[in-house]
Short mmCIF file of C-alpha atoms in Angstrom, two decimals:
data_model
loop_
_atom_site.label_atom_id
_atom_site.label_comp_id
_atom_site.label_asym_id
_atom_site.label_seq_id
_atom_site.Cartn_x
_atom_site.Cartn_y
_atom_site.Cartn_z
CA MET A 21 -167.98 -46.54 -118.64
CA VAL A 22 -165.27 -48.75 -117.20
CA GLN A 23 -162.74 -47.29 -119.22
CA GLU A 24 -163.59 -43.69 -118.50
CA LEU A 25 -163.38 -44.50 -114.81
CA LEU A 26 -160.11 -46.02 -115.00
CA ALA A 27 -158.83 -43.16 -117.01
CA ALA A 28 -160.18 -40.63 -114.57
CA LEU A 29 -158.30 -42.73 -111.63
CA ALA A 30 -155.21 -42.79 -113.52
CA LEU A 31 -155.46 -39.02 -114.04
CA ALA A 32 -156.23 -38.22 -110.40
CA GLY A 33 -153.25 -40.77 -109.26
CA ALA A 34 -150.89 -38.92 -111.78
CA ALA A 35 -152.07 -35.51 -110.48
CA GLY A 36 -151.85 -36.56 -106.79
CA ALA A 37 -148.45 -38.04 -107.43
CA ALA A 38 -147.38 -34.71 -108.97
CA TYR A 39 -148.84 -32.75 -106.05
CA LEU A 40 -147.06 -34.89 -103.76
CA ALA A 41 -143.71 -34.51 -105.31
CA ALA A 42 -144.40 -30.80 -105.44
CA ALA A 43 -145.31 -30.72 -101.76
CA ALA A 44 -143.18 -32.89 -100.32
CA ARG A 45 -139.83 -31.59 -98.61
CA VAL A 46 -137.03 -33.36 -96.82
CA VAL A 47 -135.29 -31.33 -94.00
CA ARG A 48 -131.84 -32.93 -93.12
CA GLN A 49 -130.66 -33.34 -89.48
CA TYR A 50 -128.50 -30.44 -89.36
CA GLU A 51 -131.06 -27.96 -91.01
CA ARG A 52 -134.30 -26.40 -89.97
CA GLY A 53 -137.28 -25.19 -92.22
CA VAL A 54 -139.03 -21.95 -92.01
CA VAL A 55 -142.12 -21.77 -94.06
CA LEU A 56 -143.63 -18.53 -95.49
CA ARG A 57 -147.23 -18.79 -96.69
CA PHE A 58 -148.26 -15.85 -98.64
CA GLY A 59 -145.21 -14.06 -97.39
CA ARG A 60 -146.05 -14.49 -93.79
CA LEU A 61 -144.61 -17.01 -91.33
CA SER A 62 -146.66 -20.19 -91.15
CA GLY A 63 -146.41 -22.44 -88.11
CA GLY A 64 -143.27 -23.01 -86.32
CA VAL A 65 -139.85 -24.23 -87.22
CA ARG A 66 -139.98 -27.52 -89.21
CA GLY A 67 -137.54 -30.03 -87.74
CA PRO A 68 -135.45 -32.77 -89.53
CA GLY A 69 -137.55 -35.23 -91.42
CA PHE A 70 -140.36 -35.37 -94.07
CA ALA A 71 -142.59 -32.23 -94.40
CA MET A 72 -145.23 -30.94 -96.53
CA VAL A 73 -145.98 -27.64 -98.15
CA ILE A 74 -148.73 -26.14 -100.41
CA PRO A 75 -147.20 -25.85 -103.78
CA GLY A 76 -147.36 -22.29 -105.06
CA ILE A 77 -148.49 -21.02 -101.74
CA ASP A 78 -145.88 -22.00 -99.35
CA ARG A 79 -142.32 -21.35 -99.55
CA MET A 80 -139.78 -23.15 -97.23
CA HIS A 81 -136.30 -21.63 -96.38
CA LYS A 82 -133.71 -24.31 -95.11
CA VAL A 83 -131.42 -22.92 -92.36
CA ASN A 84 -128.08 -24.75 -91.84
CA MET A 85 -127.47 -25.06 -88.14
CA GLN A 86 -123.89 -26.33 -88.30
CA ILE A 87 -120.97 -24.06 -87.20
CA VAL A 88 -119.85 -22.04 -90.30
CA THR A 89 -116.21 -21.23 -90.75
CA LEU A 90 -116.02 -17.92 -92.51
CA PRO A 91 -112.81 -16.38 -93.58
CA VAL A 92 -112.30 -12.56 -93.25
CA PRO A 93 -110.50 -10.86 -96.05
CA ALA A 94 -107.11 -9.11 -95.21
CA GLN A 95 -107.74 -5.70 -93.95
CA ASP A 96 -105.33 -2.74 -94.04
CA GLY A 97 -105.27 -0.60 -91.03
CA ILE A 98 -103.07 1.53 -88.69
CA THR A 99 -102.43 0.76 -85.17
CA ARG A 100 -102.55 3.19 -82.48
CA ASP A 101 -98.78 3.59 -82.72
CA ASN A 102 -99.17 4.52 -86.43
CA VAL A 103 -97.81 1.42 -87.96
CA THR A 104 -99.59 0.18 -91.17
CA VAL A 105 -100.46 -3.41 -91.01
CA ARG A 106 -102.56 -6.12 -92.95
CA VAL A 107 -104.43 -8.46 -90.88
CA ASP A 108 -106.80 -11.36 -91.84
CA ALA A 109 -109.10 -13.60 -89.63
CA VAL A 110 -111.34 -16.46 -89.55
CA ILE A 111 -114.90 -16.49 -87.75
CA TYR A 112 -116.57 -19.43 -86.46
CA PHE A 113 -120.51 -18.92 -85.95
CA LYS A 114 -123.66 -20.74 -86.04
CA VAL A 115 -127.48 -20.06 -86.11
CA VAL A 116 -129.34 -20.47 -83.09
CA ASP A 117 -132.72 -19.00 -84.11
CA PRO A 118 -133.77 -20.01 -87.84
CA VAL A 119 -136.58 -17.40 -87.83
CA ASP A 120 -134.70 -14.33 -86.80
CA ALA A 121 -131.70 -15.57 -89.27
CA ILE A 122 -134.50 -15.54 -92.36
CA ILE A 123 -136.75 -12.55 -91.35
CA ARG A 124 -134.45 -9.92 -89.27
CA VAL A 125 -131.50 -9.83 -92.01
CA GLU A 126 -131.41 -10.37 -95.61
CA ASP A 127 -128.42 -12.67 -95.95
CA TYR A 128 -126.92 -13.49 -92.48
CA ARG A 129 -123.67 -14.98 -93.86
CA PHE A 130 -122.86 -11.44 -95.81
CA ALA A 131 -124.02 -9.53 -92.70
CA VAL A 132 -121.65 -11.45 -90.53
CA SER A 133 -118.72 -11.06 -93.04
CA GLN A 134 -119.10 -7.24 -93.37
CA MET A 135 -119.40 -6.90 -89.56
CA ALA A 136 -116.37 -8.84 -89.20
CA GLN A 137 -114.32 -6.68 -91.51
CA THR A 138 -115.49 -3.42 -89.89
CA SER A 139 -114.87 -4.80 -86.45
CA LEU A 140 -111.34 -6.03 -87.41
CA ARG A 141 -110.40 -2.54 -88.70
CA SER A 142 -111.78 -0.92 -85.63
CA ILE A 143 -109.80 -3.06 -83.26
CA LEU A 144 -106.74 -2.56 -85.20
CA GLY A 145 -107.05 1.15 -84.62
CA LYS A 146 -107.20 0.61 -80.60
CA SER A 147 -104.30 -1.71 -80.36
CA ASP A 148 -100.44 -0.97 -80.38
CA LEU A 149 -98.06 -3.22 -82.62
CA ASP A 150 -96.61 -5.12 -79.60
CA GLU A 151 -100.13 -6.08 -78.52
CA LEU A 152 -101.21 -7.13 -81.91
CA LEU A 153 -98.14 -9.51 -82.21
CA SER A 154 -98.00 -10.81 -78.69
CA ASN A 155 -101.13 -10.68 -76.99
CA ARG A 156 -103.64 -12.01 -79.77
CA GLU A 157 -105.83 -13.95 -77.33
CA LYS A 158 -106.91 -10.60 -75.88
CA LEU A 159 -107.63 -9.12 -79.28
CA ASN A 160 -109.56 -12.32 -80.24
CA GLN A 161 -111.88 -11.88 -77.04
CA GLY A 162 -112.47 -8.07 -77.70
CA LEU A 163 -113.30 -8.71 -81.64
CA GLU A 164 -115.71 -11.64 -80.50
CA LEU A 165 -117.60 -9.21 -77.95
CA MET A 166 -117.73 -6.62 -80.71
CA MET A 167 -119.51 -8.89 -83.14
CA ASP A 168 -121.58 -10.93 -80.68
CA SER A 169 -123.89 -8.16 -79.64
CA PRO A 170 -125.34 -7.19 -83.06
CA ALA A 171 -125.30 -10.85 -84.32
CA VAL A 172 -127.73 -12.00 -81.49
CA GLU A 173 -130.44 -9.93 -83.04
CA TRP A 174 -130.05 -11.81 -86.18
CA GLY A 175 -130.22 -15.15 -84.54
CA VAL A 176 -126.51 -16.00 -84.81
CA THR A 177 -124.13 -16.56 -82.10
CA ILE A 178 -120.23 -16.00 -82.60
CA ASP A 179 -118.70 -19.07 -81.36
CA ARG A 180 -115.00 -17.97 -81.89
CA VAL A 181 -112.66 -15.41 -83.73
CA GLU A 182 -109.09 -16.01 -84.64
CA ILE A 183 -106.53 -13.66 -85.91
CA LYS A 184 -104.62 -15.56 -88.50
CA ASP A 185 -101.79 -13.56 -90.06
CA VAL A 186 -100.30 -10.07 -89.39
CA SER A 187 -98.29 -8.70 -92.25
CA LEU A 188 -95.87 -5.83 -91.67
CA PRO A 189 -93.93 -3.51 -94.01
CA GLU A 190 -90.52 -4.67 -94.96
CA THR A 191 -89.13 -1.69 -93.43
CA MET A 192 -90.73 -2.58 -90.14
CA LYS A 193 -89.52 -6.07 -90.30
CA ARG A 194 -85.94 -4.99 -90.71
CA SER A 195 -86.20 -2.43 -87.90
CA MET A 196 -87.69 -5.21 -85.74
CA ALA A 197 -84.87 -7.61 -86.88
CA ARG A 198 -82.23 -4.94 -85.85
CA GLN A 199 -83.93 -4.28 -82.56
CA ALA A 200 -83.97 -8.00 -81.54
CA GLU A 201 -80.40 -8.40 -82.77
CA ALA A 202 -79.24 -5.32 -80.51
CA ASP A 203 -81.13 -6.69 -77.58
CA ARG A 204 -79.59 -9.99 -77.76
CA GLU A 205 -76.15 -8.50 -78.12
CA ARG A 206 -76.83 -6.34 -74.83
CA ARG A 207 -77.92 -9.67 -73.09
CA ALA A 208 -74.94 -11.63 -74.26
CA ARG A 209 -72.56 -8.76 -73.11
CA ILE A 210 -74.36 -8.41 -69.73
CA ILE A 211 -73.97 -12.38 -69.37
CA ASN A 212 -70.39 -12.24 -70.20
CA ALA A 213 -69.55 -9.53 -67.81
CA ASP A 214 -71.32 -11.06 -65.00
CA ALA A 215 -69.24 -14.46 -65.65
CA GLU A 216 -66.12 -12.34 -65.86
CA LEU A 217 -67.01 -10.76 -62.36
CA GLN A 218 -67.86 -13.99 -60.77
CA ALA A 219 -64.62 -15.56 -62.21
CA SER A 220 -62.48 -12.63 -60.91
CA ARG A 221 -64.07 -13.19 -57.34
CA THR A 222 -63.34 -16.87 -57.55
CA LEU A 223 -59.84 -16.33 -58.75
CA ALA A 224 -59.34 -13.71 -55.87
CA GLU A 225 -60.36 -16.11 -53.15
CA ALA A 226 -58.26 -18.91 -54.76
CA ALA A 227 -55.31 -16.62 -54.70
CA ALA A 228 -55.83 -15.86 -51.02
CA VAL A 229 -56.16 -19.36 -50.01
CA MET A 230 -52.76 -20.17 -52.05
CA SER A 231 -51.16 -17.37 -50.30
CA ASP A 232 -52.02 -18.77 -46.77
CA GLN A 233 -50.96 -22.09 -47.88
CA PRO A 234 -47.90 -22.30 -50.16
CA ALA A 235 -48.17 -25.73 -50.62
CA ALA A 236 -51.36 -25.44 -52.54
CA LEU A 237 -49.71 -23.76 -55.28
CA GLN A 238 -47.24 -26.66 -55.83
CA LEU A 239 -50.15 -29.11 -55.75
CA ARG A 240 -51.71 -26.85 -58.55
CA LEU A 241 -48.55 -26.67 -60.44
CA LEU A 242 -48.48 -30.63 -60.44
CA GLN A 243 -52.12 -30.91 -61.55
CA THR A 244 -51.17 -28.60 -64.53
CA VAL A 245 -48.39 -30.88 -65.51
CA VAL A 246 -50.65 -33.77 -65.44
CA ALA A 247 -53.29 -32.14 -67.52
CA VAL A 248 -50.60 -31.06 -70.09
CA ALA A 249 -48.93 -34.37 -70.26
CA ALA A 250 -52.17 -36.29 -70.96
CA GLU A 251 -52.31 -34.95 -74.38
CA LYS A 252 -49.10 -36.87 -75.34
CA ASN A 253 -47.05 -33.71 -76.18
CA SER A 254 -43.43 -34.26 -77.21
CA THR A 255 -42.48 -31.00 -75.81
CA LEU A 256 -43.56 -29.60 -72.36
CA VAL A 257 -43.26 -25.98 -71.35
CA LEU A 258 -43.48 -25.76 -67.73
CA PRO A 259 -43.80 -22.52 -65.82
CA PHE A 260 -41.94 -22.32 -62.61
CA PRO A 261 -43.26 -19.74 -60.52
CA VAL A 262 -40.96 -17.66 -58.25
CA GLU A 263 -43.17 -18.24 -55.19
CA LEU A 264 -42.27 -21.97 -55.42
CA LEU A 265 -38.69 -21.31 -55.48
CA ARG A 266 -38.98 -19.22 -52.42
CA PHE A 267 -41.19 -21.85 -50.71
CA LEU A 268 -38.44 -24.42 -51.53
CA GLU A 269 -35.69 -22.11 -50.24
CA ARG A 270 -37.44 -21.81 -46.90
CA ALA A 271 -38.37 -25.29 -46.80
CA THR A 272 -34.71 -26.44 -47.18
CA PRO A 273 -32.30 -26.51 -44.10
CA ALA A 274 -29.20 -24.41 -44.30
CA GLN A 275 -25.68 -26.31 -44.57
CA PRO A 276 -22.53 -25.34 -42.53
CA ALA A 277 -19.60 -24.25 -44.56
CA PRO A 278 -16.63 -26.85 -45.00
CA GLU A 279 -13.41 -26.52 -42.95
CA ARG A 280 -10.11 -25.99 -44.32
CA HIS A 281 -7.05 -27.89 -43.35
CA GLY A 282 -3.40 -27.02 -43.63
CA PRO A 283 -1.25 -23.72 -43.35
CA ALA A 284 -2.62 -20.78 -45.06
CA THR A 285 -0.72 -19.38 -47.76
CA ALA A 286 -0.66 -15.73 -48.76
CA GLU A 287 0.39 -14.12 -51.88
CA PRO A 288 3.36 -11.64 -51.45
CA ALA A 289 2.39 -8.12 -51.99
CA ALA A 290 4.31 -5.85 -54.38
CA VAL A 291 5.42 -2.69 -52.57
CA VAL A 292 5.83 0.23 -54.89
CA ALA A 293 7.59 3.21 -53.36
CA PRO A 294 6.21 6.47 -54.37
CA LEU A 295 8.20 8.78 -56.43
CA THR A 296 9.07 12.39 -55.32
CA GLY A 297 9.77 15.30 -57.49
CA ALA A 298 8.74 15.66 -61.12
CA GLY A 299 10.80 13.88 -63.80
CA ASP A 300 13.44 12.29 -61.04
CA ALA A 301 13.97 8.60 -61.28
CA ARG A 302 15.40 6.85 -58.33
CA ALA A 303 17.05 3.69 -58.49
CA ARG A 304 17.72 1.20 -55.79
CA GLU A 305 21.30 -0.17 -55.40
CA PRO A 306 21.59 -3.81 -54.85
CA GLY A 307 22.28 -5.05 -51.42
CA PRO A 308 22.70 -8.15 -49.64
CA PRO A 309 19.78 -10.57 -49.81
CA GLY A 310 16.96 -9.61 -47.59
CA ALA A 311 18.29 -6.14 -47.14
CA PRO A 312 16.49 -3.22 -48.67
CA GLY A 313 18.25 -1.32 -51.39
CA ARG A 314 19.79 2.09 -50.82
CA ALA A 315 18.58 4.96 -52.63
CA GLN A 316 21.12 7.11 -54.68
CA ALA A 317 20.87 10.68 -54.60
CA PRO A 318 20.79 12.22 -58.05
CA ALA A 319 23.84 14.36 -59.07
CA ALA A 320 23.63 17.97 -58.76
#
């Protein structure tokens, strides 16, 4: 009798241990449990800790309440200005209502992924290429609003949406590179032209000041000489402006001409008498010294 009683107790203990092992559930801190009894919701949401269910009757679904990072596959789309792009994104969402996440949608992760892909293609068609490249924050906010409205019915809230990468065709990349290069060249030319204009105005003002003060030109020349001499050159080519010579000429006082002493001597002038008659030759006869010679008439 005692042995039979002990065997029955052992059997009951084993059955109880097996039942307890089958009915015991452990819900982690970041999870919530939803129990369905005969397919219907039973009780409320089971919090973290130890929970009991009826084996074979109850079925517990554990829902992760952490923020889920879900990558969105790259989507091909055409922007509003007819440019083909390939864009991928990442979504951060979390479950706020475990019951709706289990009952209202079959697989809330798959549903959020598909909704993100369709929303991403939709927002690509409403945006320009420049807006897609430079104003991603606005597109992220618009994409988040598009996804958050249907996700609320599934017990899911969209925490954040980020566009990761925008891939462009190679032809478009080359066109954009040429455009950027041309724009930089245009800005460089404008800056150089502006610098030349300012330099010409400054030089004109300096020339006006030097024309009013001639000594300034000489000082500028001396400064140039000092700057060139600092290079330790063996040969120095010094430009000498004409204006400096004129200035020195005006600044130097005129000196009087030197006086001459003694009798002035004049060179004797040769007197040549003109000849009259074609082919006639007149010879002067010799006379006394100091007397003019006498002309001899030619023979008939």
